[in-house]
mmCIF file of C-alpha atoms in Angstrom:
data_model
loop_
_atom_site.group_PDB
_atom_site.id
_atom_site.type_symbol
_atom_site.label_atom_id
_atom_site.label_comp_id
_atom_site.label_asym_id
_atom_site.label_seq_id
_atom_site.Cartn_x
_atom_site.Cartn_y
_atom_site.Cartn_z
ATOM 1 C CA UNK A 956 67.056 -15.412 169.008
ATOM 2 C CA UNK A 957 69.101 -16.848 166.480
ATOM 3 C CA UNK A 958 71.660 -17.723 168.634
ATOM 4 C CA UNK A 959 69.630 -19.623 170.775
ATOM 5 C CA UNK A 960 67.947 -21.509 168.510
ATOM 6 C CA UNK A 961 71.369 -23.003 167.875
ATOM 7 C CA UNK A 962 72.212 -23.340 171.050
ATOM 8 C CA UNK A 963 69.152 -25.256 171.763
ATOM 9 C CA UNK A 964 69.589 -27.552 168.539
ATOM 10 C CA UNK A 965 73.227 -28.472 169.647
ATOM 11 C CA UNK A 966 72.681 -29.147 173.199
ATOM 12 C CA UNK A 967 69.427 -30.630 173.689
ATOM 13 C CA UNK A 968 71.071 -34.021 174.162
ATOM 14 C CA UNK A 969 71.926 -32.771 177.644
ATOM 15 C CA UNK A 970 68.432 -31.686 178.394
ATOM 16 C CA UNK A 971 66.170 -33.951 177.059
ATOM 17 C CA UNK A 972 66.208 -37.628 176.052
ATOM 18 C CA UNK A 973 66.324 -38.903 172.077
ATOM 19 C CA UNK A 974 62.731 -39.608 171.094
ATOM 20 C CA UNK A 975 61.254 -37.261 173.044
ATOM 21 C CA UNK A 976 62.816 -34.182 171.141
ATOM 22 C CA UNK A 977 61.156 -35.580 167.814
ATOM 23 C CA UNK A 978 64.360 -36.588 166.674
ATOM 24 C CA UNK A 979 62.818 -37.788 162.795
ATOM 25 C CA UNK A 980 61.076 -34.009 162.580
ATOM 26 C CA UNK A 981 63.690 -32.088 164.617
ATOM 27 C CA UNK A 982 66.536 -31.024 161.749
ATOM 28 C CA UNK A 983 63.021 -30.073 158.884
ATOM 29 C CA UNK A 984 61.706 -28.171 161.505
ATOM 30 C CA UNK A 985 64.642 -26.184 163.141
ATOM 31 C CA UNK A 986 65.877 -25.467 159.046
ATOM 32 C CA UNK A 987 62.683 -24.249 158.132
ATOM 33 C CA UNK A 988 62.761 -21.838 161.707
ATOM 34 C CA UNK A 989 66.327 -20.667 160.544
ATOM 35 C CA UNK A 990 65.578 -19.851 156.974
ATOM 36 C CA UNK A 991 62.719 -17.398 158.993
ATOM 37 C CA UNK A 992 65.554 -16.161 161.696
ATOM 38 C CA UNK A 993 68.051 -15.479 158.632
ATOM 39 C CA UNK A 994 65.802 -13.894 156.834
ATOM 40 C CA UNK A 995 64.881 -12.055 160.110
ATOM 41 C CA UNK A 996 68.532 -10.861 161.196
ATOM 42 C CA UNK A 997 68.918 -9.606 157.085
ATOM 43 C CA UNK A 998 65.558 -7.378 157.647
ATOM 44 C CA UNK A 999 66.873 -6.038 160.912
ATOM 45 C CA UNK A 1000 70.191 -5.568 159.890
ATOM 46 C CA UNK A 1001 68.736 -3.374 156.602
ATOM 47 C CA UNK A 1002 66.462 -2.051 159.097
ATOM 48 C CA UNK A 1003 69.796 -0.579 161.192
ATOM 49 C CA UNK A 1004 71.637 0.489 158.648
ATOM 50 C CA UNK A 1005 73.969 -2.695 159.018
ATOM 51 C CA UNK A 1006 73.431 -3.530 155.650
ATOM 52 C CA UNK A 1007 72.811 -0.939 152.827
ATOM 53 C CA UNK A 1008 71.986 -2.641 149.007
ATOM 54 C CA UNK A 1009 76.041 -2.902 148.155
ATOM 55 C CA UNK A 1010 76.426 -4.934 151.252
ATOM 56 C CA UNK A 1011 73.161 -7.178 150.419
ATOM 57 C CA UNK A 1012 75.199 -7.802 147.042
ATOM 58 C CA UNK A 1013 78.391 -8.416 149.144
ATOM 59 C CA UNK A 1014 76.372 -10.792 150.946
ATOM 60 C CA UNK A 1015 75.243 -12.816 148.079
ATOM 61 C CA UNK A 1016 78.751 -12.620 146.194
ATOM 62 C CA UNK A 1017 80.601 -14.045 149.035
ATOM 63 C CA UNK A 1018 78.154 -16.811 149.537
ATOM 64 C CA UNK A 1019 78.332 -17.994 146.482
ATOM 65 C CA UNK A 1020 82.549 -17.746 146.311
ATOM 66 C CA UNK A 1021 82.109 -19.853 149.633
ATOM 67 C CA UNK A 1022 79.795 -22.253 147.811
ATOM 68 C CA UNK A 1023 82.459 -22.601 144.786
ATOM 69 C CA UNK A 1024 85.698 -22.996 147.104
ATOM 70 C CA UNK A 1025 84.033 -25.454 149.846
ATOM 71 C CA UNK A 1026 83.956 -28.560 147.488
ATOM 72 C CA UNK A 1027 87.860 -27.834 146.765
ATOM 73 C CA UNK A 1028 88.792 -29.113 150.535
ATOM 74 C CA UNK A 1029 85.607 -30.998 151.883
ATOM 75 C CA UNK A 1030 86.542 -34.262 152.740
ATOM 76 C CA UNK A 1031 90.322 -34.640 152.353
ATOM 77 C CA UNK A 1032 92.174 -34.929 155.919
ATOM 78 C CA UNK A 1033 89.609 -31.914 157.331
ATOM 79 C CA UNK A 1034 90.310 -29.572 155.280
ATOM 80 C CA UNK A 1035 88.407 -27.003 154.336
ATOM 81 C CA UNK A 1036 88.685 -23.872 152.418
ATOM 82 C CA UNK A 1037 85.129 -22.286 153.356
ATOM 83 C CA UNK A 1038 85.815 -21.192 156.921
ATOM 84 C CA UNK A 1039 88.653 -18.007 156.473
ATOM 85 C CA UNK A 1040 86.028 -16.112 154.570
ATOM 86 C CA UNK A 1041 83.380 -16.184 157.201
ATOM 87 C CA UNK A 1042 86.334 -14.885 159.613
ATOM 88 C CA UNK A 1043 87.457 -12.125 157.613
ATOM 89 C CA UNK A 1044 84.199 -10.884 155.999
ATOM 90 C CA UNK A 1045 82.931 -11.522 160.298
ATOM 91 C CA UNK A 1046 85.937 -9.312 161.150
ATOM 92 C CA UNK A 1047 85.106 -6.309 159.223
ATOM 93 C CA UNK A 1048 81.034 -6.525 157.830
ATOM 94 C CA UNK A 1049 80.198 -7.619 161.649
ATOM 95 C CA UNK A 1050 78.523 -10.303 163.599
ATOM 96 C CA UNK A 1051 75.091 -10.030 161.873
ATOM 97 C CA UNK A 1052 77.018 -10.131 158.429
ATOM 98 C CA UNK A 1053 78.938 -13.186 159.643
ATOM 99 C CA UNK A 1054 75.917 -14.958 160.959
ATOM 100 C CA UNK A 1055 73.795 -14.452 157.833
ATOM 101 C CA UNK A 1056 77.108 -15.645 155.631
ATOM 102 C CA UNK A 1057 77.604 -18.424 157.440
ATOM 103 C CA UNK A 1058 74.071 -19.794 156.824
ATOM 104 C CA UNK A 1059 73.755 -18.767 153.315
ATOM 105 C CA UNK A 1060 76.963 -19.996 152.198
ATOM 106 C CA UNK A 1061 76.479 -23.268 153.504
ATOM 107 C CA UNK A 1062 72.825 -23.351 152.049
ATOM 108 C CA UNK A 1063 74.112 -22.651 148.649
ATOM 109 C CA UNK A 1064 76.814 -24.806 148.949
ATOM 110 C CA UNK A 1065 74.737 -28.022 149.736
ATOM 111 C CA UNK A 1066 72.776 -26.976 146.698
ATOM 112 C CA UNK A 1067 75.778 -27.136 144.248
ATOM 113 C CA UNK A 1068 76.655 -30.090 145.614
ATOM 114 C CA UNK A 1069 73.572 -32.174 146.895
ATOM 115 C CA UNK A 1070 74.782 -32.110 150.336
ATOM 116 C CA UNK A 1071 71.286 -31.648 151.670
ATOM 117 C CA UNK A 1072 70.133 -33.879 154.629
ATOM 118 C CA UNK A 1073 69.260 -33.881 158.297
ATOM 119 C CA UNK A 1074 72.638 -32.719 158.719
ATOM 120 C CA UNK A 1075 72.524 -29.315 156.977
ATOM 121 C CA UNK A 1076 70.819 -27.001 159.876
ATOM 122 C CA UNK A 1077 73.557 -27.974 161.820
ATOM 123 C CA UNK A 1078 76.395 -27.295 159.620
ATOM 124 C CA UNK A 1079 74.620 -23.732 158.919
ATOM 125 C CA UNK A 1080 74.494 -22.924 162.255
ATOM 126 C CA UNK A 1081 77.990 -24.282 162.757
ATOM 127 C CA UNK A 1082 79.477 -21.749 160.186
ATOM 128 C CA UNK A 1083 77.034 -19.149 161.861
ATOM 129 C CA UNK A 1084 78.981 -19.061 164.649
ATOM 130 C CA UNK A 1085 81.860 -18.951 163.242
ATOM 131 C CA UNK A 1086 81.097 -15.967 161.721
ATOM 132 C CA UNK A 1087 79.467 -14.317 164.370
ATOM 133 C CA UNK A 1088 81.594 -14.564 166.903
ATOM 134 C CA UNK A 1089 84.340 -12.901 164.831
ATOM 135 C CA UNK A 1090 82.438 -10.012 164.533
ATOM 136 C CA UNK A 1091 83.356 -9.239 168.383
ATOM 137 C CA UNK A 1092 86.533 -10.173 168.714
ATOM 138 C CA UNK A 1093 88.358 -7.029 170.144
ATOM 139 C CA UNK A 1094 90.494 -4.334 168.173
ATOM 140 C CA UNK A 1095 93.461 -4.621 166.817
ATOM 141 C CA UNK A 1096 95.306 -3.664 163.654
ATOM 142 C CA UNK A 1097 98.407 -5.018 161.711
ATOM 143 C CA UNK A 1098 100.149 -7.822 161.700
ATOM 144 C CA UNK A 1099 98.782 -8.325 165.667
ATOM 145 C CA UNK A 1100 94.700 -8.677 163.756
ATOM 146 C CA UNK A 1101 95.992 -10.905 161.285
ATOM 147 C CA UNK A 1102 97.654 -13.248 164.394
ATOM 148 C CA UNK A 1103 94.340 -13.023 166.168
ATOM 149 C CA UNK A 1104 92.267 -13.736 163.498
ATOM 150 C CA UNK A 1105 94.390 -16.646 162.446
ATOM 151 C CA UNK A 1106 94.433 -18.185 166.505
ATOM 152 C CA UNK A 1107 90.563 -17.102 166.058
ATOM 153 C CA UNK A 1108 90.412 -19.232 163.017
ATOM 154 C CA UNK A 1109 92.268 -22.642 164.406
ATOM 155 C CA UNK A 1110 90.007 -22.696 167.174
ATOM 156 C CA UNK A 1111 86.673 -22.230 165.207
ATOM 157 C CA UNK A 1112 87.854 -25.191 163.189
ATOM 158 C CA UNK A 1113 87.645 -26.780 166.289
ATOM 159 C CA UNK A 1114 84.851 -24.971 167.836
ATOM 160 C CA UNK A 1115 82.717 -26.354 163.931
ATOM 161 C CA UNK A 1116 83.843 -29.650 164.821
ATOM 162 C CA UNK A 1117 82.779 -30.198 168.806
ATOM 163 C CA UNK A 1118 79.420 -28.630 167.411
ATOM 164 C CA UNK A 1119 78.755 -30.875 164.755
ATOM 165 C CA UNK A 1120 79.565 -34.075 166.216
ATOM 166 C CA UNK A 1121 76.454 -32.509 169.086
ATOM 167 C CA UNK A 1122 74.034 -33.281 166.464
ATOM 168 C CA UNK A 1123 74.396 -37.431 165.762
ATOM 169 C CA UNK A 1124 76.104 -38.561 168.611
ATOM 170 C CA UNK A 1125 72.948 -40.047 170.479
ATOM 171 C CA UNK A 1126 72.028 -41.619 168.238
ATOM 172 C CA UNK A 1127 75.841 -42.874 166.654
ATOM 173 C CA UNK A 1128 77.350 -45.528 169.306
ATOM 174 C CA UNK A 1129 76.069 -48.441 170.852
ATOM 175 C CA UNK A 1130 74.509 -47.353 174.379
ATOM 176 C CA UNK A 1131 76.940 -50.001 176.410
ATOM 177 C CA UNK A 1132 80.050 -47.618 175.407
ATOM 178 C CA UNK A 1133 81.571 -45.561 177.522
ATOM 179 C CA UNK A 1134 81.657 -43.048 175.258
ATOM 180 C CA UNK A 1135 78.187 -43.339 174.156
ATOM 181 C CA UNK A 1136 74.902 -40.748 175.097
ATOM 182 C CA UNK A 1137 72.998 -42.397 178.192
ATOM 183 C CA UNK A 1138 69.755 -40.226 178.721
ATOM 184 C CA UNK A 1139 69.441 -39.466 182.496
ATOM 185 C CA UNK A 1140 72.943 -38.784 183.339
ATOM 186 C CA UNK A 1141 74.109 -35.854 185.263
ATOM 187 C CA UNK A 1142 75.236 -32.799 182.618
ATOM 188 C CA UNK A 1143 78.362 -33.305 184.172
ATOM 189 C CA UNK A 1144 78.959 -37.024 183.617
ATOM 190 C CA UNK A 1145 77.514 -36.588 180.437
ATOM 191 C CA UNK A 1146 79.613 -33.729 179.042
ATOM 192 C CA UNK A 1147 82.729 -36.462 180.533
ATOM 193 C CA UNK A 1148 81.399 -38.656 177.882
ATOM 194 C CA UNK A 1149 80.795 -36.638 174.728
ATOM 195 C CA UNK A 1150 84.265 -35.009 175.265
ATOM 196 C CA UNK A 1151 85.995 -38.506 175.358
ATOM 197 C CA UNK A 1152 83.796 -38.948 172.360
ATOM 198 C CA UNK A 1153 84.852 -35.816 170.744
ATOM 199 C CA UNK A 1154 88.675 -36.716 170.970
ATOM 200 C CA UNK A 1155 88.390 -40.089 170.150
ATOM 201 C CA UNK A 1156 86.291 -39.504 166.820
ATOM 202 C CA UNK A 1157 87.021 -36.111 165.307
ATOM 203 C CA UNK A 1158 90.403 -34.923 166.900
ATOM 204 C CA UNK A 1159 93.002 -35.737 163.480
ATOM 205 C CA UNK A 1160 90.145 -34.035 161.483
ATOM 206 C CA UNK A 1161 89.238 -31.084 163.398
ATOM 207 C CA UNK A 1162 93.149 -30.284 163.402
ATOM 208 C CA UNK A 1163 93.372 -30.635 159.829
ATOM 209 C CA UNK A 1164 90.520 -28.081 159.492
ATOM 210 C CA UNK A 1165 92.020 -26.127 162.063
ATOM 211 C CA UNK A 1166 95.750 -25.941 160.579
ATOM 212 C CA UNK A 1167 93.962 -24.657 157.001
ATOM 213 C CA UNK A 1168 92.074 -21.541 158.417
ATOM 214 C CA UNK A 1169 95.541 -20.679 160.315
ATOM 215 C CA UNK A 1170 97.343 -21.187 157.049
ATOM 216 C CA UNK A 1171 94.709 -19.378 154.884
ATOM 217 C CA UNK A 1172 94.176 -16.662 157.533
ATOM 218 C CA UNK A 1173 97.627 -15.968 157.871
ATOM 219 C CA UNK A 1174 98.143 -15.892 154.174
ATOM 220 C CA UNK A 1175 95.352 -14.490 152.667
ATOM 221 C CA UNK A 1176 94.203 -12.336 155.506
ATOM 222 C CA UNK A 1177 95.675 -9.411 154.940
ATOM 223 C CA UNK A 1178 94.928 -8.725 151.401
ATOM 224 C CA UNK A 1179 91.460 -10.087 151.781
ATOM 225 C CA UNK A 1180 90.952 -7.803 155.176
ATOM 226 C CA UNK A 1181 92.313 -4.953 152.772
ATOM 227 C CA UNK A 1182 89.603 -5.466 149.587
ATOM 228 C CA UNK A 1183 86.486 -6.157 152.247
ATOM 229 C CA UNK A 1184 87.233 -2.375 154.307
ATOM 230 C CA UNK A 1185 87.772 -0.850 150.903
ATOM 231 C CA UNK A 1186 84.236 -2.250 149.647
ATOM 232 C CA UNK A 1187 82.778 -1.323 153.090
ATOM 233 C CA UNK A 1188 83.919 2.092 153.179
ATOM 234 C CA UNK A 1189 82.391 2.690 149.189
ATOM 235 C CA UNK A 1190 79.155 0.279 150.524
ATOM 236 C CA UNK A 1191 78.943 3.021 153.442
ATOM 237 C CA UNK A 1192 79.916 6.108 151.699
ATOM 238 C CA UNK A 1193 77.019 8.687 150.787
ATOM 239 C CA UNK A 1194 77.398 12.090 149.961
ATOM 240 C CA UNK A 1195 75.658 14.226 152.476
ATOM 241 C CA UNK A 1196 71.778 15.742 150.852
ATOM 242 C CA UNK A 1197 71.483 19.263 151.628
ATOM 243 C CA UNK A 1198 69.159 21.886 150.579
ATOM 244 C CA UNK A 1199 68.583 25.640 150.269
ATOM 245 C CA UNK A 1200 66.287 27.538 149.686
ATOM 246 C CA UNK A 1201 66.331 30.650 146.924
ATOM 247 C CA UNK A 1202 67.068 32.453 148.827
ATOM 248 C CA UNK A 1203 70.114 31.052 150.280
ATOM 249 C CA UNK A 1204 71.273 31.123 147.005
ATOM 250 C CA UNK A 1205 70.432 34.706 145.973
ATOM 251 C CA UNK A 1206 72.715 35.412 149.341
ATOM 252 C CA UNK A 1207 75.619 33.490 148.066
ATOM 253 C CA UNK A 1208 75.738 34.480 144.839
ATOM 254 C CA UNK A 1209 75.599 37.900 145.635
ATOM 255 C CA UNK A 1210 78.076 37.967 148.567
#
């Protein structure tokens, strides 16, 4: 549900014209439904087993390590020093873990920094996915996980950025560009458009976003992939409850 709820805020543009989405109540109304979701997917995921207490604090201490680091890179050539967390801790807590971090770092992190607007749901869900979908990529170990997760990582930088440019570009250019949102447009034509607009706006910044998660990734990655697994296995580890009767006892003391 979560998911879709994103997909539907990104890509409405191709289904319905601006105006008659509610474009001045859309980005209130879809943050306040994704504070529910989040707080949704955390219930199930305790629910499951997904995540115990330690992993709840986990949670909360990586958000707010994502909150402190973002502000280092934000708005200097795209970079930005948020995005290799929410692969690795996606990689290894899963792709309800990287969802919910994704959100909740980005929350706290317009907090800090008063970066809250229209644009915030967006850039939530943006990290979501980012976080999500690293939570299935496939197996692998070694140096051949850290290469994947680093590829992974370039391309979310520029998955983030073809997302978030979704969410202003109707209402960004002047209508007599060819680049520009024209409601009633085949998808097809239309999709033409926003890509040309895609390249032409965000291309030298989505790369520089893209270069720093391979960089960091490929650094970082596998002494960060080491320190998550070890907290997951001690977050996960219970000693098994078992117990006897007296007279199980009597038996084994006596034998």
């Amino acid at each position: 549900m979560a998911a879709l709820l994103g997909l539907v805020a990104f890509f409405w543009p191709f289904l319905v014209a601006p105006g008659k989405f509610g474009s001045h109540y859309a980005p209130p109304l879809i943050f306040g439904v994704l504070l529910v979701i989040v707080l949704c997917v955390v219930i199930s995921e305790i629910a499951e087993g997904g995540i115990n207490s330690k992993a709840l604090a986990m949670l909360g201490v990586l958000s707010a390590v994502n909150a402190a680091v973002r502000p280092l890179g934000a708005g200097t050539a795209g970079i930005e020093t948020v995005f290799f967390l929410l692969v690795l801790a996606g990689r290894v807590y899963g792709p309800g873990f990287g969802f919910t971090l994704g959100c909740t770092s980005l929350f706290a992190s317009a907090l800090i920094t008063g970066g809250v607007g229209p644009w915030m749901p967006y850039q939530m869900f943006g990290c979501a996915f980012v976080g999500m979908l690293a939570g299935f990529l496939p197996k692998a170990t070694g140096r051949r996980e850290v290469l994947m997760l680093a590829v992974y990582g370039s391309l979310s930088g520029y998955l983030f950025g073809f997302l978030l440019n979704l969410s202003f570009w109707p209402f960004s250019l002047d209508p007599n560009s060819s680049i520009a949102y024209l409601p009633g447009l085949p998808f097809t034509e239309q999709f033409q458009r926003y890509l040309a607009f895609d390249l032409a706006t965000s291309l030298g910044w989505d790369t520089g976003r893209a270069v720093t998660n391979f960089v960091c990734v490929t650094l970082a990655g596998p002494a960060v992939l080491t320190v998550f697994r070890r907290a997951a296995r001690k977050a996960r580890f219970q000693a098994p409850v078992r117990f006897a009767g007296r007279g199980a006892e009597r038996g084994d003391a006596t034998g």
